[in-house]
mmCIF file of C-alpha atoms in Angstrom:
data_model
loop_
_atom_site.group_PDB
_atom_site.id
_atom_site.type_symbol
_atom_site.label_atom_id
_atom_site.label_comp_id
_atom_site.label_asym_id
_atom_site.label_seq_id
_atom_site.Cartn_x
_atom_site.Cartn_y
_atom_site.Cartn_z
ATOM 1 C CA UNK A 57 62.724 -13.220 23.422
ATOM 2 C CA UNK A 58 63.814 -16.772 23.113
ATOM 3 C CA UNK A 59 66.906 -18.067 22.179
ATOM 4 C CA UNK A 60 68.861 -20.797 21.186
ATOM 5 C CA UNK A 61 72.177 -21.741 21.359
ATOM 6 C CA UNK A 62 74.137 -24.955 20.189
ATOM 7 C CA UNK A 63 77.697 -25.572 20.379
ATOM 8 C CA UNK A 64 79.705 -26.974 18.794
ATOM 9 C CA UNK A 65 78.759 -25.753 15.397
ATOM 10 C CA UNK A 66 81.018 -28.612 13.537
ATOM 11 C CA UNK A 67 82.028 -31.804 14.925
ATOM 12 C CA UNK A 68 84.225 -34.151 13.340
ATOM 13 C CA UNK A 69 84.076 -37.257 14.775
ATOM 14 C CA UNK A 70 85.888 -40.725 14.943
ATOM 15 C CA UNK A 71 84.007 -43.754 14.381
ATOM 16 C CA UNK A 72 83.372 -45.644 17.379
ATOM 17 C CA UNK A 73 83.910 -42.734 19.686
ATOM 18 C CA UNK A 74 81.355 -40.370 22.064
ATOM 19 C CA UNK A 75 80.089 -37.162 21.757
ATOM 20 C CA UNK A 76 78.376 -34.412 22.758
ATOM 21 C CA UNK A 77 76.170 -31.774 21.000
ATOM 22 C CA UNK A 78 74.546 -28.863 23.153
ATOM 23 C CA UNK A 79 72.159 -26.965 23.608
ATOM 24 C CA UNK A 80 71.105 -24.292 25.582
ATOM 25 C CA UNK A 81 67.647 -22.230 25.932
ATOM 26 C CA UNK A 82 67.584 -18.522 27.743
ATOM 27 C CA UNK A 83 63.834 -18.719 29.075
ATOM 28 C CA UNK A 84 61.216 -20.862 30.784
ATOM 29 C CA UNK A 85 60.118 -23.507 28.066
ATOM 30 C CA UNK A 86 57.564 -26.260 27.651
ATOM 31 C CA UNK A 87 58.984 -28.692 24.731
ATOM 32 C CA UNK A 88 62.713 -29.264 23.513
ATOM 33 C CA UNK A 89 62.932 -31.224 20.168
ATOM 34 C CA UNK A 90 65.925 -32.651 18.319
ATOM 35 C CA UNK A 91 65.709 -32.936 15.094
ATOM 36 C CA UNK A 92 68.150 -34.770 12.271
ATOM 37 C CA UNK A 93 68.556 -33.238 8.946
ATOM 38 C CA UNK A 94 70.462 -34.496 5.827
ATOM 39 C CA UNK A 95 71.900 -32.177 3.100
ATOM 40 C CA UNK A 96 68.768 -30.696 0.774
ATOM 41 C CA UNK A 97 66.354 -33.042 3.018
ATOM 42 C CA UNK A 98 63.495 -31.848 5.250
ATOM 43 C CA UNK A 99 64.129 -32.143 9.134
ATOM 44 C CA UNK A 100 63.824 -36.144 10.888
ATOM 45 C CA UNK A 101 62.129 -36.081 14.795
ATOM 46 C CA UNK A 102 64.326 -37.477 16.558
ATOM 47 C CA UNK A 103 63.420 -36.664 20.426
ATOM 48 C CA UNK A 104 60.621 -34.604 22.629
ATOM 49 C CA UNK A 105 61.390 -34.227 25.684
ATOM 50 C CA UNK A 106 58.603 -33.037 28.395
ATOM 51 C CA UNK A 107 60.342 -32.386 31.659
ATOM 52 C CA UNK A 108 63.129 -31.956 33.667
ATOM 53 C CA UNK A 109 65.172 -34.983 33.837
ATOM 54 C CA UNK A 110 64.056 -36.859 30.899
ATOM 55 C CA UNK A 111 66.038 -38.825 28.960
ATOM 56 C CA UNK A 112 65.450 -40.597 25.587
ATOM 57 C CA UNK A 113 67.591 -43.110 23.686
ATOM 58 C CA UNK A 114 67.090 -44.624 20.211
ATOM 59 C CA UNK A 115 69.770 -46.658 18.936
ATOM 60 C CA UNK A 116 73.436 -44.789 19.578
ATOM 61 C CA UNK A 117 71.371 -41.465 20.352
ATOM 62 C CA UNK A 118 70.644 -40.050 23.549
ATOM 63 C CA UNK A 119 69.069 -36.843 24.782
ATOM 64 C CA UNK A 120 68.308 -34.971 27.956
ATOM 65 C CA UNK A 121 66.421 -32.271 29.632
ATOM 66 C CA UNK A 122 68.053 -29.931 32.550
ATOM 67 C CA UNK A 123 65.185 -27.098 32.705
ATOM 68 C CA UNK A 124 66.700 -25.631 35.740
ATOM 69 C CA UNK A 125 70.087 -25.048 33.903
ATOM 70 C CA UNK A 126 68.457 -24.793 30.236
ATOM 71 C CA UNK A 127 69.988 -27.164 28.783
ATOM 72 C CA UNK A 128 69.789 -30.434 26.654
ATOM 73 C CA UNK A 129 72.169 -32.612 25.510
ATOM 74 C CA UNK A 130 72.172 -35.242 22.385
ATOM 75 C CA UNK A 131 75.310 -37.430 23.433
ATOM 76 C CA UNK A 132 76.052 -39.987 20.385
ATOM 77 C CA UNK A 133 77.994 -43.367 21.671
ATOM 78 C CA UNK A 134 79.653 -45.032 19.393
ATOM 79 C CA UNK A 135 80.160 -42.992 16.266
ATOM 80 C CA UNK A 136 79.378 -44.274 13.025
ATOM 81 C CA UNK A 137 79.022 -42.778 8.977
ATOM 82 C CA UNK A 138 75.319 -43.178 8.739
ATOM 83 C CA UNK A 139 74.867 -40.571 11.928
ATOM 84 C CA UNK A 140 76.843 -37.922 9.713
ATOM 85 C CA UNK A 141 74.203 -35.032 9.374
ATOM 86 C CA UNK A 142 72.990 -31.604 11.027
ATOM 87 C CA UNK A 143 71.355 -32.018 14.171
ATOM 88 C CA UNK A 144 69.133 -29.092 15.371
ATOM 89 C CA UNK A 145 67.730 -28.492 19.024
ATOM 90 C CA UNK A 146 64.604 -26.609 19.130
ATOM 91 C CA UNK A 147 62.272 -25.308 21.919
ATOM 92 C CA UNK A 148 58.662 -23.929 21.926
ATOM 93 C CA UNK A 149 56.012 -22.654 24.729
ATOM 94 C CA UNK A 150 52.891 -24.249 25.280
ATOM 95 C CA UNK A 151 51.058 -20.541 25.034
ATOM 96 C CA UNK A 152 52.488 -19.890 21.909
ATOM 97 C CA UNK A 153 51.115 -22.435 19.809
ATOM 98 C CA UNK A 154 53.252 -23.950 17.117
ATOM 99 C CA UNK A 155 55.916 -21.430 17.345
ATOM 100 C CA UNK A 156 59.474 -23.463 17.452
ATOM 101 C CA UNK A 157 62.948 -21.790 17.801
ATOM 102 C CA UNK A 158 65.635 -23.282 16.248
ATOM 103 C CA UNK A 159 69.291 -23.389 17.376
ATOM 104 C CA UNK A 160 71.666 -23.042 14.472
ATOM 105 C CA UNK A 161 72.499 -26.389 14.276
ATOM 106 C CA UNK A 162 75.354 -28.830 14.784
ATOM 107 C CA UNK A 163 76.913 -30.396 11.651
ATOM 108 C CA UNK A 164 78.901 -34.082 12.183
ATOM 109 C CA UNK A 165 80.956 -35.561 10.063
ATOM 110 C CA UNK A 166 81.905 -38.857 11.311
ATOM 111 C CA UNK A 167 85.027 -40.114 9.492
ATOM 112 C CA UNK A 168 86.795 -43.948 9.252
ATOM 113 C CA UNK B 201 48.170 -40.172 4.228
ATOM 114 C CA UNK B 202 50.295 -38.276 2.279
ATOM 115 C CA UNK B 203 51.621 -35.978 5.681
ATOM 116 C CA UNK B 204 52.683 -32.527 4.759
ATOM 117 C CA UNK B 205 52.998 -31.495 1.089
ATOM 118 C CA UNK B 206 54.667 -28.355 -0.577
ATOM 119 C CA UNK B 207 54.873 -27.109 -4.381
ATOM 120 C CA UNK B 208 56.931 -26.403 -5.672
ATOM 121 C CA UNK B 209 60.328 -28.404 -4.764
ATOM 122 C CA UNK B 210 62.305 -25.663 -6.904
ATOM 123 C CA UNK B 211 61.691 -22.258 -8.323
ATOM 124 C CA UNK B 212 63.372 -19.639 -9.956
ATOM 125 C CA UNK B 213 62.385 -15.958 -9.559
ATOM 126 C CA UNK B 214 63.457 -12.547 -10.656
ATOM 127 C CA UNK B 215 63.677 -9.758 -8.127
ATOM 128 C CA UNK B 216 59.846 -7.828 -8.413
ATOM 129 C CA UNK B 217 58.020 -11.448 -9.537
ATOM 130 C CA UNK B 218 55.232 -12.493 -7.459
ATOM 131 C CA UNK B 219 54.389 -16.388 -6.596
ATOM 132 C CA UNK B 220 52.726 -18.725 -4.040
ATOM 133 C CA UNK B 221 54.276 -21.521 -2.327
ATOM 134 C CA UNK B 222 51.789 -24.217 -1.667
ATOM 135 C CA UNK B 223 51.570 -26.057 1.265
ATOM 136 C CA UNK B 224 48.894 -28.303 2.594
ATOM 137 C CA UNK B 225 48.442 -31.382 4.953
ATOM 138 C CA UNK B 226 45.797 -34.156 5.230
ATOM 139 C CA UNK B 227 46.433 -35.324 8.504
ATOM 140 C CA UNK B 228 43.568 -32.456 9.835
ATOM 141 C CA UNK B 229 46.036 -30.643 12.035
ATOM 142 C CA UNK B 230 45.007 -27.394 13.119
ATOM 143 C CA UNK B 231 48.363 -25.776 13.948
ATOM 144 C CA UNK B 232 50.615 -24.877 10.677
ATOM 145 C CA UNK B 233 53.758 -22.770 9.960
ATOM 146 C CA UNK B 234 56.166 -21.664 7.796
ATOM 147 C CA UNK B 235 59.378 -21.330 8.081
ATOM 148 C CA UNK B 236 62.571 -20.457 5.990
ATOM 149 C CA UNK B 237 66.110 -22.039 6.221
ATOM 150 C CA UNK B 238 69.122 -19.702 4.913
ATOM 151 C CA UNK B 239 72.532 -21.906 4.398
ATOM 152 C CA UNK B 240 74.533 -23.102 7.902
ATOM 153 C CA UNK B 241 71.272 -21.499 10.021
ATOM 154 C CA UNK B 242 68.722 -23.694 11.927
ATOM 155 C CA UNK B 243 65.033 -22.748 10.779
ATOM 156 C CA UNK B 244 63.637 -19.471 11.822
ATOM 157 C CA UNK B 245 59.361 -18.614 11.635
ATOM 158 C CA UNK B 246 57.825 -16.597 9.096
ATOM 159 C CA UNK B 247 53.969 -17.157 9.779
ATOM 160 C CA UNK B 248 51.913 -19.608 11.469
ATOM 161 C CA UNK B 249 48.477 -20.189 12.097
ATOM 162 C CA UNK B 250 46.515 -22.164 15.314
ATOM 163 C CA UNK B 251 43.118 -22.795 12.922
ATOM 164 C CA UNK B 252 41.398 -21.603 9.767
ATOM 165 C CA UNK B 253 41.128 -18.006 9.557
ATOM 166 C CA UNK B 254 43.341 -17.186 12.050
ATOM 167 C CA UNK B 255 47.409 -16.152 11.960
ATOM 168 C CA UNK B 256 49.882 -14.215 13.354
ATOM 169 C CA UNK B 257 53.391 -13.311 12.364
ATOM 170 C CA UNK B 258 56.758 -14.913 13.734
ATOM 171 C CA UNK B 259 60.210 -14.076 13.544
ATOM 172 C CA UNK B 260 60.906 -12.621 10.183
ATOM 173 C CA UNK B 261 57.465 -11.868 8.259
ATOM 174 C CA UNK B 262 58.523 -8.967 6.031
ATOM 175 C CA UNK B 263 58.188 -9.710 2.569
ATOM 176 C CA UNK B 264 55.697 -12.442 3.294
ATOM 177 C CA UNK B 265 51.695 -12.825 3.281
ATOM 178 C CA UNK B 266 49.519 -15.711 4.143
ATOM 179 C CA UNK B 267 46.546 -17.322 4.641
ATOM 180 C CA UNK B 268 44.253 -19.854 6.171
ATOM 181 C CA UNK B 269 40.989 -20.196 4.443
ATOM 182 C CA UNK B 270 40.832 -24.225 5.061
ATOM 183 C CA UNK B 271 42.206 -26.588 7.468
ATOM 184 C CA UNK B 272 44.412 -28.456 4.820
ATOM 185 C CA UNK B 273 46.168 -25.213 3.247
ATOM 186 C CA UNK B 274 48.086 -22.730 4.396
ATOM 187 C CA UNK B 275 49.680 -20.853 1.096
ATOM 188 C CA UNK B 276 52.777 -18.132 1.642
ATOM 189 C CA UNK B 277 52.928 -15.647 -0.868
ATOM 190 C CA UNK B 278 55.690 -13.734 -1.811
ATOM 191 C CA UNK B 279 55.034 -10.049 -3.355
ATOM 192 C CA UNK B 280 57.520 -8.634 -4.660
ATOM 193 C CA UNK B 281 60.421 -11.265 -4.462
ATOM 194 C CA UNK B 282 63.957 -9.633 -3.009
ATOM 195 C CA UNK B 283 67.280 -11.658 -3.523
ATOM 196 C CA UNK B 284 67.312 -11.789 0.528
ATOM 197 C CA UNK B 285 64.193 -14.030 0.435
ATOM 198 C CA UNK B 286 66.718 -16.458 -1.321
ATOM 199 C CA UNK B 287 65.895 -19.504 0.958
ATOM 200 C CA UNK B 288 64.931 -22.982 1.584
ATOM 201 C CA UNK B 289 61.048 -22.962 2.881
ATOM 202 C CA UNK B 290 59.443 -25.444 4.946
ATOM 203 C CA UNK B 291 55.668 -25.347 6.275
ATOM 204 C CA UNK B 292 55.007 -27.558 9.064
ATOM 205 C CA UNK B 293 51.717 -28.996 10.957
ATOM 206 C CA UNK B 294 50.586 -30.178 14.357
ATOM 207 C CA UNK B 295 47.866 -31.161 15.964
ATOM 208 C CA UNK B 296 46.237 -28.541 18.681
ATOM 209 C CA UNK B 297 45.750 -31.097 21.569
ATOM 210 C CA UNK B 298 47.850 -30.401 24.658
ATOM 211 C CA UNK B 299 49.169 -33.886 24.995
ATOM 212 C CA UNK B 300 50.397 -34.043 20.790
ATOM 213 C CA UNK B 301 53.889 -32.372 20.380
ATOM 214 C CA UNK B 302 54.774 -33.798 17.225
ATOM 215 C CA UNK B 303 55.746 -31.627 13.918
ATOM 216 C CA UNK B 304 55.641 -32.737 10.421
ATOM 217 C CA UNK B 305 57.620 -30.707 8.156
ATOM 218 C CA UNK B 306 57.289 -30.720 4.393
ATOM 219 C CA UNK B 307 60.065 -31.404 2.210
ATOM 220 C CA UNK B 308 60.738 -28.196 1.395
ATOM 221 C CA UNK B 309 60.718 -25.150 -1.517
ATOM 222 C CA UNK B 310 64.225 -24.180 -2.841
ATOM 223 C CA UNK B 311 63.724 -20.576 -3.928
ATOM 224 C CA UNK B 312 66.231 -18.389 -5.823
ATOM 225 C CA UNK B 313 65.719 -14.906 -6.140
ATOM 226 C CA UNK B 314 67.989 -13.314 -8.928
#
């Protein structure tokens, strides 16, 4: 069975500062997605990422794939109010279609 | 296009009541789901389908029936409504082809069992 793990659950941040959000899969996947959602909002793409080693940025957001050690990161440089949200990490196999599994999510809070 | 659509945003139910949460997309996607979001947890898979009159349970289907008559709709019913199934529900679509990995989610059904 797949599973997901994220840590930390809560991160308070200070503007202008770097972070880290993980997340960690415990079998062979094809797809890892990260996902923004604000409160009572559906769920914002954010990244895909394909293979091992690939890296994505969009503005102070950046995410990567480690498929040997499970694990992606979404590393935020720079904090600042508008990225306060939930992020979610969340991996599916090829084979099975359109089945995702979540991770339970990271909530930031980025304060002055 | 209008992407993925679900109806109701909000509903009220009492425990025993039967309803239908409509979703349906017009982007011709053949893969859909649905999935339901309790408070503080990521999303977790109730049904999903790879095509018209085909699907297959996921993580937590109990409580649960659907559907796939058309392409654009994939309807989840809810039988006998329990206060569990208290949830925020999104459906979500993709396209089948290997090289298209994109979702769309919906923008959700707040249900409230009571």
């Amino acid at each position: 069975e797949l599973k997901v793990e994220q840590n930390p659950l809560f991160l308070s941040m200070q503007e202008g500062k770097n972070y880290t959000i993980y997340c960690n899969y415990s079998t062979t996947s094809d797809r890892l997605y990260w996902y923004r959602q604000d409160p009572g909002k559906s769920l914002e793409s954010l990244f895909v990422l394909l293979s091992n080693g690939a890296v994505k940025q969009e503005g102070r957001l950046m995410a990567s794939l480690d498929t040997k050690a499970r694990l992606s990161t979404l590393h935020i440089t720079a904090a600042v109010h508008d990225l306060s949200a939930t992020y979610f990490c969340a991996v599916d196999i090829k084979a099975a279609g359109n089945k995702l599994t979540f991770g339970g999510g990271t909530r930031v809070l980025v304060k002055p | 296009n209008a992407g993925v659509t679900q109806t109701p945003k909000f509903q009220v139910l009492k425990t025993g009541q039967s309803m239908t949460l409509q979703c349906a997309q017009d982007m011709n996607h053949e893969y859909m789901s649905w999935y339901r979001q309790d408070p503080g947890m990521g999303l977790r898979l109730i049904h999903y389908s790879v095509g018209a009159g085909i699907t297959d349970q996921g993580e937590v289907p109990n409580g649960y029936n659907v559907s796939r008559s058309t392409t654009e709709d994939f309807p989840l019913r809810l039988l006998s409504a329990a206060p569990s199934q208290t949830s925020v529900y999104f459906c979500a679509s993709r396209q089948a082809a290997v090289f298209s990995y994109e979702q769309y989610f919906g923008p959700g059904t707040r249900l409230t069992v009571t």
